[in-house]
PDB file of C-alpha atoms in Angstrom:
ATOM      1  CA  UNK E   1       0.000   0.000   0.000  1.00 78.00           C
ATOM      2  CA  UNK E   2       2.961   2.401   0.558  1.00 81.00           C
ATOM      3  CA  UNK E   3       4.223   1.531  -3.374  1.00 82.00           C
ATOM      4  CA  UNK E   4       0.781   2.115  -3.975  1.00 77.00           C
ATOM      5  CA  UNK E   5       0.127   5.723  -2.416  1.00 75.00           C
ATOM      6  CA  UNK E   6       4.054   6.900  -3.299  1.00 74.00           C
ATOM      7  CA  UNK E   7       3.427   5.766  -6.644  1.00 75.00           C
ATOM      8  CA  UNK E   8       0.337   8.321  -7.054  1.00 74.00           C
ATOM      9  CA  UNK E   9       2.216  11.364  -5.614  1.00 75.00           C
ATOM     10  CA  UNK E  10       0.745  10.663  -2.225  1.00 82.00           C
ATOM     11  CA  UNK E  11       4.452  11.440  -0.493  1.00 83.00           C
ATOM     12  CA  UNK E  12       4.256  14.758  -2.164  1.00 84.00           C
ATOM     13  CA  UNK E  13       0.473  16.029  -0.935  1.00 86.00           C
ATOM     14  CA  UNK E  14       2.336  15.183   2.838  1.00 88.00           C
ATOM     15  CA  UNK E  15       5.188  17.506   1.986  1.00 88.00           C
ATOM     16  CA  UNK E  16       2.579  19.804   1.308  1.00 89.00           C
ATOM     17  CA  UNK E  17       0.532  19.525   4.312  1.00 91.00           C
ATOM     18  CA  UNK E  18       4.111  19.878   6.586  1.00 91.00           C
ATOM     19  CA  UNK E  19       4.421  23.223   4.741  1.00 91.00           C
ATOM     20  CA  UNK E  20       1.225  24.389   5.391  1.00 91.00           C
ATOM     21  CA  UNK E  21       1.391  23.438   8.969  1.00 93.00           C
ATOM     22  CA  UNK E  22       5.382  24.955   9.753  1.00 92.00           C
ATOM     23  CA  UNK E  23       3.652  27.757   7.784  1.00 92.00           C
ATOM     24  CA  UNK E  24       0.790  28.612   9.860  1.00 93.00           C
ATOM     25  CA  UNK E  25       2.857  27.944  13.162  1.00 92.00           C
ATOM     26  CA  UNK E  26       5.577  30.890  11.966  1.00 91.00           C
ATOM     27  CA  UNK E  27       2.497  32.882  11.324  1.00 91.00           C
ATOM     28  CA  UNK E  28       0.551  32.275  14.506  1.00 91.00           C
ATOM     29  CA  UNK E  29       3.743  33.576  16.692  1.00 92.00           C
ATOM     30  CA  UNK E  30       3.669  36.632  15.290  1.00 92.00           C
ATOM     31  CA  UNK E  31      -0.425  37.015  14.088  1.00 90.00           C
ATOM     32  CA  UNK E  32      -3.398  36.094  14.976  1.00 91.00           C
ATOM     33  CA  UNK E  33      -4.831  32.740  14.227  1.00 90.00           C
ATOM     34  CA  UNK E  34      -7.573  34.301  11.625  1.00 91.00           C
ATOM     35  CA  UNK E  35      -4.896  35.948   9.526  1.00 91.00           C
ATOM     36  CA  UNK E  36      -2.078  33.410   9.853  1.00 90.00           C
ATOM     37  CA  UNK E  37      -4.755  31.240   8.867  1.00 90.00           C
ATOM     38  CA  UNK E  38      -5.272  33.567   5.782  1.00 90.00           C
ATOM     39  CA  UNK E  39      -2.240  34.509   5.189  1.00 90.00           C
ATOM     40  CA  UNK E  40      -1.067  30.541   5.185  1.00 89.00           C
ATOM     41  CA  UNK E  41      -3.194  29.832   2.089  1.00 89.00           C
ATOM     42  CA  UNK E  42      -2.333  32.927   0.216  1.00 88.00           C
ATOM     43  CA  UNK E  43      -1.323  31.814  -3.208  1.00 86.00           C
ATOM     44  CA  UNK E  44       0.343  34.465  -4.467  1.00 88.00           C
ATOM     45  CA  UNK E  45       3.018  33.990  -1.344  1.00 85.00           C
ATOM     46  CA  UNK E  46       4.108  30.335  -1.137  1.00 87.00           C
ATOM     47  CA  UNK E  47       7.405  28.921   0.903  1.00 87.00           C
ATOM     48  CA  UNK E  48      10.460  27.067  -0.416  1.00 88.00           C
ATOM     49  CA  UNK E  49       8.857  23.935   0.481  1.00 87.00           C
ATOM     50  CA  UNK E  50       5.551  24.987  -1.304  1.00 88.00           C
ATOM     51  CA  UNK E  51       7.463  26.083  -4.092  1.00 89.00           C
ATOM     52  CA  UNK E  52       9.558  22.521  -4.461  1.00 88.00           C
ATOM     53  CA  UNK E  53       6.585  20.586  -3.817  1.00 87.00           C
ATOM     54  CA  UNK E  54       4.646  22.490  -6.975  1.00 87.00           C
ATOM     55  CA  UNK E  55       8.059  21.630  -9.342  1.00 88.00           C
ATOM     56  CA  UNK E  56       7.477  18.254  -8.252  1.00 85.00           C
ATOM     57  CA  UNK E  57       3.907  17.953  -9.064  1.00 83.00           C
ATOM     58  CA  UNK E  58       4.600  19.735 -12.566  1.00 83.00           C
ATOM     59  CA  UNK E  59       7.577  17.429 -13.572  1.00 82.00           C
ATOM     60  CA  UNK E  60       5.544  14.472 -12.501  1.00 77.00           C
ATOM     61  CA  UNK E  61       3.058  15.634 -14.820  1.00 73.00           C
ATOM     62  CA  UNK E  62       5.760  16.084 -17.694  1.00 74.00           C
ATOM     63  CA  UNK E  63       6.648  12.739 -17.674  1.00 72.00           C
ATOM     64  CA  UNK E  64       2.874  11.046 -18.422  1.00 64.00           C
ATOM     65  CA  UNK E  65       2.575   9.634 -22.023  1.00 62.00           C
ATOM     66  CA  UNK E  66       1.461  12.065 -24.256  1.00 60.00           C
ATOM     67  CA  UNK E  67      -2.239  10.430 -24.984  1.00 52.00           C
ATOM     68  CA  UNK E  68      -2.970  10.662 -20.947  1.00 48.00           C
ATOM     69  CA  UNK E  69      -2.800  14.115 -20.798  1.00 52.00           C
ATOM     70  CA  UNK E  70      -6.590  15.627 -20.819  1.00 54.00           C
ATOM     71  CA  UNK E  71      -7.540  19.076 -20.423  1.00 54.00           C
ATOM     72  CA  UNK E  72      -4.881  19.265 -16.984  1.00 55.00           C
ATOM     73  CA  UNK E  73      -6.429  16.139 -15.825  1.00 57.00           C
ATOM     74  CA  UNK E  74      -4.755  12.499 -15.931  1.00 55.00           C
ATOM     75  CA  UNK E  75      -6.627   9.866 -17.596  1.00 59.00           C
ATOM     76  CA  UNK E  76      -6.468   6.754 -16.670  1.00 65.00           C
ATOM     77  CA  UNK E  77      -3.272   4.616 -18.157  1.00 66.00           C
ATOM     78  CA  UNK E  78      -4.413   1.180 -19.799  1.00 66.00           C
ATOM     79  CA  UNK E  79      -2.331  -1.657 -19.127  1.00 68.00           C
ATOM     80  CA  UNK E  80      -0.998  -4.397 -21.659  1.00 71.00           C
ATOM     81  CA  UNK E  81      -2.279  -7.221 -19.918  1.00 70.00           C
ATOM     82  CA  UNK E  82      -5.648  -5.720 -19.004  1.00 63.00           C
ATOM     83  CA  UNK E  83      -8.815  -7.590 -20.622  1.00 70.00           C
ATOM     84  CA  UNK E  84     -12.122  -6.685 -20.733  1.00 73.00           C
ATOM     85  CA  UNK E  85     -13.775  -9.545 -18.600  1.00 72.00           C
ATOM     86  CA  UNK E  86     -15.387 -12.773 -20.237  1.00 75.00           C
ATOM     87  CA  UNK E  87     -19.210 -12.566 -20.415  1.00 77.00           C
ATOM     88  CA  UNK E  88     -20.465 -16.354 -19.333  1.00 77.00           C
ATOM     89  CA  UNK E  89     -24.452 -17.181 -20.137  1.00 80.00           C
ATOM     90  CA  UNK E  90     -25.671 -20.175 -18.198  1.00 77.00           C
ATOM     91  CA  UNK E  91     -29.006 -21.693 -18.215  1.00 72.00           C
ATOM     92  CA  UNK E  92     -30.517 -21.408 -14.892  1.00 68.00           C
ATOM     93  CA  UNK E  93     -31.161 -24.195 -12.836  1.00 65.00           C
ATOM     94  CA  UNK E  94     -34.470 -25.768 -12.568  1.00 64.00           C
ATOM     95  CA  UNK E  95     -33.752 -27.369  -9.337  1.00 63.00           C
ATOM     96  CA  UNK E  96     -33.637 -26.084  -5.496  1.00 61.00           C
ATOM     97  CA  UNK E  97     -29.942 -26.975  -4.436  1.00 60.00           C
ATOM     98  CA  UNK E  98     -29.091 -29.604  -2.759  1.00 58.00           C
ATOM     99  CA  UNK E  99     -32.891 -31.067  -3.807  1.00 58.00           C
ATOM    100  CA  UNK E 100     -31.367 -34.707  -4.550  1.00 57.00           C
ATOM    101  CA  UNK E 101     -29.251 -37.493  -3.758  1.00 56.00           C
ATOM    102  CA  UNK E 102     -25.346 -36.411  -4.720  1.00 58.00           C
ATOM    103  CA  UNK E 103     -24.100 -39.764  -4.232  1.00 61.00           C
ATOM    104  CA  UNK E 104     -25.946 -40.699  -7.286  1.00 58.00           C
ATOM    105  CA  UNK E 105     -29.273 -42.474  -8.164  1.00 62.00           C
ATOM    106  CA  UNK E 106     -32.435 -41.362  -5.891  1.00 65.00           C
ATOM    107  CA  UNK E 107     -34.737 -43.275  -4.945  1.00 64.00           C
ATOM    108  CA  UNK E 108     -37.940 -43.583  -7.236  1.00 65.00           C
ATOM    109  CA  UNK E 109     -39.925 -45.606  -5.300  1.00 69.00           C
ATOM    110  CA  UNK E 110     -42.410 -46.081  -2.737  1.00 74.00           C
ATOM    111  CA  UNK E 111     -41.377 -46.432   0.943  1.00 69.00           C
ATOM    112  CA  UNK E 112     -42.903 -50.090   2.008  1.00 69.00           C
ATOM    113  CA  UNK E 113     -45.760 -50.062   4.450  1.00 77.00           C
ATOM    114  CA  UNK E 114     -45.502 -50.764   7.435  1.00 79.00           C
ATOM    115  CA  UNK E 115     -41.739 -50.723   7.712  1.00 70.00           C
ATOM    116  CA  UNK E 116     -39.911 -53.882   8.679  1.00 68.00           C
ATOM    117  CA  UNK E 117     -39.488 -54.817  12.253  1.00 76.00           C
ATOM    118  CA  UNK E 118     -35.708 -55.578  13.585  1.00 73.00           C
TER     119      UNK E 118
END
């Protein structure tokens, strides 16, 4: 699961929440917690880390085959081995399960009245 979530750029959206966070913290000393709040998510004022994280994402992004790129969005990457899955008809069963003998032939006929006596 950790291939998995480093793989999809997951290690880079926790770099980005550490920045926000030492962010805000150098903020609130100083501020209060309304504006260092605001002041935080101010795009037009991002950190080093902010700014290293963003280079990241974008060269990520540069290295995607040409025919997943869409509109700034990803689409999703087909794989070679990938099949569409086999469609299988059956004819349903007639029968309740587990209706007759499974050891092989039932029996057809009558029980004998009265039973026999040991």
């Amino acid at each position: 699961m950790i291939a998995w979530l480093c793989a999809n750029g997951a290690v880079w959206n926790v770099v980005q929440v550490v920045a926000w966070s030492k962010m805000y913290l150098d903020y609130a000393r100083v501020l209060p917690a309304r504006i260092a709040l605001s002041k935080t998510f101010d795009p037009s004022k991002p950190c080093e880390l902010c700014k290293v994280v963003r280079h990241a994402e974008e060269s990520a992004r540069g290295q995607l085959p040409r025919d997943a790129e869409l509109k700034g969005g990803v689409e999703k990457v087909h794989l070679i081995a990938e099949g569409e899955p086999d469609s299988v008809l059956a004819a349903p069963t007639l029968a309740w399960p587990h209706s007759g003998n499974q050891a092989g032939i039932e029996r057809t006929g009558r029980v004998p009245l009265p039973p026999p006596r040991v």
